[in-house]
C-alpha atoms as a printed R data frame, in Angstrom:
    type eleno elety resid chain resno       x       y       z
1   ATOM     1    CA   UNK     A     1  93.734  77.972 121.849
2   ATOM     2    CA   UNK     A     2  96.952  77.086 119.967
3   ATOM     3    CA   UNK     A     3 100.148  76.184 121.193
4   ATOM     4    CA   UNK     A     4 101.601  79.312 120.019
5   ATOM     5    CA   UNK     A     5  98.367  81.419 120.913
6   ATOM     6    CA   UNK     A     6  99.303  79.861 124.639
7   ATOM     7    CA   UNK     A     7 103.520  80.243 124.603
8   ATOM     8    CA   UNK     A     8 103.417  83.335 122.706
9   ATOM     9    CA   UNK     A     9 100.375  85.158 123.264
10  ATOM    10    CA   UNK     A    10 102.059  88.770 122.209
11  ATOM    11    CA   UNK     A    11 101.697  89.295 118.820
12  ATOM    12    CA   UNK     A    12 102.932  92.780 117.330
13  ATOM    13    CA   UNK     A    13 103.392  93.428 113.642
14  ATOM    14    CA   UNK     A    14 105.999  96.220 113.186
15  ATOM    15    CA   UNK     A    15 105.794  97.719 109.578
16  ATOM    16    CA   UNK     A    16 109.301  99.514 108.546
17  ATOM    17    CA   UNK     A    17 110.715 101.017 105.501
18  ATOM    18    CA   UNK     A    18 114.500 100.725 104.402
19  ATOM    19    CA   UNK     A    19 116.253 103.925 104.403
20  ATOM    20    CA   UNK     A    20 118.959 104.537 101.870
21  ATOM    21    CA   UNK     A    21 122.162 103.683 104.165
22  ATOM    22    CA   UNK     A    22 120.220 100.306 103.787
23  ATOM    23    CA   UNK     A    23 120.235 100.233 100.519
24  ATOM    24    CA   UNK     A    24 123.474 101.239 100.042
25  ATOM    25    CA   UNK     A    25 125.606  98.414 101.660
26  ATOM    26    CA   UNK     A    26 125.854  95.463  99.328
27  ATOM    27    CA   UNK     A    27 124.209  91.936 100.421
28  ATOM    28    CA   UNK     A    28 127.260  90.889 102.637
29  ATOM    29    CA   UNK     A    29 127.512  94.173 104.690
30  ATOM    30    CA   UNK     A    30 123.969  93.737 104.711
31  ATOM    31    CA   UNK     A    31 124.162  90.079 107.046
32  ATOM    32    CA   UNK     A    32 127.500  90.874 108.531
33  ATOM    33    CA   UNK     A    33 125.683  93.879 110.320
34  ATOM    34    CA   UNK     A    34 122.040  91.956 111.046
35  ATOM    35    CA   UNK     A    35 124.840  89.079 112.935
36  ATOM    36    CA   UNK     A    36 126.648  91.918 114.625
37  ATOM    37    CA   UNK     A    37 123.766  94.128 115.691
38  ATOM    38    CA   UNK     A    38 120.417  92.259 115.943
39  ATOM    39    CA   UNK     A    39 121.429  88.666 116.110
40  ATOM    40    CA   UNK     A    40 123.231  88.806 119.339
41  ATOM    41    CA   UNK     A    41 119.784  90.287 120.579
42  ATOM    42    CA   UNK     A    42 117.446  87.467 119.389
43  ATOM    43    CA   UNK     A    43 119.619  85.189 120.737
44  ATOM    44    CA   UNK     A    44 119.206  86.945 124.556
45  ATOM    45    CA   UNK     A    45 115.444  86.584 124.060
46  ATOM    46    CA   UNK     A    46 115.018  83.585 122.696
47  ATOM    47    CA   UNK     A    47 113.017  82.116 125.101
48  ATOM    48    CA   UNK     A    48 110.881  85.019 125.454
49  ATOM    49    CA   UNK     A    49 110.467  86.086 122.315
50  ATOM    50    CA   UNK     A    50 110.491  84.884 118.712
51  ATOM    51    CA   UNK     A    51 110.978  87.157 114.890
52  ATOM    52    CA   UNK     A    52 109.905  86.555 111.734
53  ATOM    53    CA   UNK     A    53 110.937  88.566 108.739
54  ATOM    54    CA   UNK     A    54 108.113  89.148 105.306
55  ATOM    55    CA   UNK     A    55 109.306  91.258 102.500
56  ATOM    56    CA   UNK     A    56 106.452  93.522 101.615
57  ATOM    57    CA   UNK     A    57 107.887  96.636  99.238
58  ATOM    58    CA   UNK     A    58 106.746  94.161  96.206
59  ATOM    59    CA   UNK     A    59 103.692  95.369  96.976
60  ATOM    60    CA   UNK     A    60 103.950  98.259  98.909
61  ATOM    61    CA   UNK     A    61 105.511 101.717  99.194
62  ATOM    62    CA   UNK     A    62 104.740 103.216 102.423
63  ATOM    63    CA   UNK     A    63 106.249  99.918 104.131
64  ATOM    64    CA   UNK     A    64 109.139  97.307 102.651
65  ATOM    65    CA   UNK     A    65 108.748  95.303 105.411
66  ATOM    66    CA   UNK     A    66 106.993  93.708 108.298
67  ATOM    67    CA   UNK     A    67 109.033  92.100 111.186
68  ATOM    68    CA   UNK     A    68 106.460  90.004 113.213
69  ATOM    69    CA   UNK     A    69 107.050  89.326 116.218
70  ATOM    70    CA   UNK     A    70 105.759  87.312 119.201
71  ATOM    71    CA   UNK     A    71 106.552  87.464 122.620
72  ATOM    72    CA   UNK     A    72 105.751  85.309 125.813
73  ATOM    73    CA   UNK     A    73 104.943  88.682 127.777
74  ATOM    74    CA   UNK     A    74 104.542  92.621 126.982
75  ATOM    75    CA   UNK     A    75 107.532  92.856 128.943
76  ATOM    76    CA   UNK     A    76 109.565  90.585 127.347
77  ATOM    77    CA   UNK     A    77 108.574  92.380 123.907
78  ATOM    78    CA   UNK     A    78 109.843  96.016 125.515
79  ATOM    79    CA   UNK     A    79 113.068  94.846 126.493
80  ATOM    80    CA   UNK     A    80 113.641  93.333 122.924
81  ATOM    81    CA   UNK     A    81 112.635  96.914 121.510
82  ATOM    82    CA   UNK     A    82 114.383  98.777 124.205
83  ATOM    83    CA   UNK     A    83 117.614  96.578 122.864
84  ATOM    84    CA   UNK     A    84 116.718  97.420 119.539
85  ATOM    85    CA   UNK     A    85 116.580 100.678 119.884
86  ATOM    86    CA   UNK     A    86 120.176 101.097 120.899
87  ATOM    87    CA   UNK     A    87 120.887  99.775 117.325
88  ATOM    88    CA   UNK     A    88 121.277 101.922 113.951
89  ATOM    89    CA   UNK     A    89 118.908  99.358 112.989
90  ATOM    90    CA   UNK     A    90 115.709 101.523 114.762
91  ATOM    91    CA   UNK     A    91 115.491 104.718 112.785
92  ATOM    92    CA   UNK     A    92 118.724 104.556 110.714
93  ATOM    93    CA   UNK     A    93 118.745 102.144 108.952
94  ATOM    94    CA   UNK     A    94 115.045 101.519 109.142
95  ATOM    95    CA   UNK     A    95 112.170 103.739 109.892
96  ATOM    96    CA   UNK     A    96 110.005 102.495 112.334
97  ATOM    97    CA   UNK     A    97 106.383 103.327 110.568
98  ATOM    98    CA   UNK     A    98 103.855 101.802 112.410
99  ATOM    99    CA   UNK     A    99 103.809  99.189 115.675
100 ATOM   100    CA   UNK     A   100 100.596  96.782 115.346
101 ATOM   101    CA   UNK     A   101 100.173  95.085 118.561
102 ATOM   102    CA   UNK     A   102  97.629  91.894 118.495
103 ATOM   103    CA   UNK     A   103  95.863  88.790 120.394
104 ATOM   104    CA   UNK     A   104  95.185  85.751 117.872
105 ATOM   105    CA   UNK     A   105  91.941  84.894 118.109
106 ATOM   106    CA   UNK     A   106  90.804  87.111 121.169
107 ATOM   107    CA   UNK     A   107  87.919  87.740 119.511
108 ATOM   108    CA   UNK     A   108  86.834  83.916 120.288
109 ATOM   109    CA   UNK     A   109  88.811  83.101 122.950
110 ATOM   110    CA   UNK     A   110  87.035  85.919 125.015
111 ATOM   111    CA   UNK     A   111  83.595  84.266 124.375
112 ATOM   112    CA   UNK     A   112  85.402  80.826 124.872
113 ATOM   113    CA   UNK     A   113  84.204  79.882 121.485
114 ATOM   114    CA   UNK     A   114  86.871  78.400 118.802
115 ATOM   115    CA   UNK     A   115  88.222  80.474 116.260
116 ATOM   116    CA   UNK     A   116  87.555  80.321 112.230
117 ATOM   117    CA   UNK     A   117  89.700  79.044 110.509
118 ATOM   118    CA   UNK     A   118  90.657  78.195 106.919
């Protein structure tokens, strides 16, 4: 098992969409608002929980993008969301189109056999 499979063994891929109020503030209103509204929230949870961001709507157009996210408990995940959700980030200015939640390499672990890898 990995470090991260061990700290963090939460992982939930959350697939969104930008909605057009997105879309319509330019790059700095974009940053000023993810500082004001979601940044103060990763920085409560830090220790419990960790985001990354991938751009997607390249390549996609029922999602633009999928915020990854990894959490030390399920708990610790909910209270990130629960935050979230009192943000215009969580169904305004995003749609919220599917929740993925995952255990790397369960599938081995459970059989306490080591995982493929690449």
């Amino acid at each position: 098992m990995s470090d991260t499979e061990q700290r963090y063994p939460l992982t939930v891929f959350m697939l969104v969409k930008t909605q057009p109020e997105w879309l319509g503030f330019d790059i700095d209103t974009r940053f000023r608002l993810l500082a004001e509204h979601v940044e103060p929230i990763l920085k409560q949870h830090r220790d419990q929980v960790r985001l990354r961001f991938y751009d997607i709507e390249f390549y996609n157009a029922r999602v633009t993008d999928l915020w990854q996210w990894n959490a030390r408990s399920h708990h610790a995940y909910e209270l990130v969301v629960e935050a979230l959700r009192e943000t215009p980030f969580w169904d305004r200015y995003f749609a919220i189109v599917e929740i993925l939640p995952g255990v790397e390499n369960a599938y081995a672990s459970n059989y306490g056999r080591p995982p493929l890898a690449a």
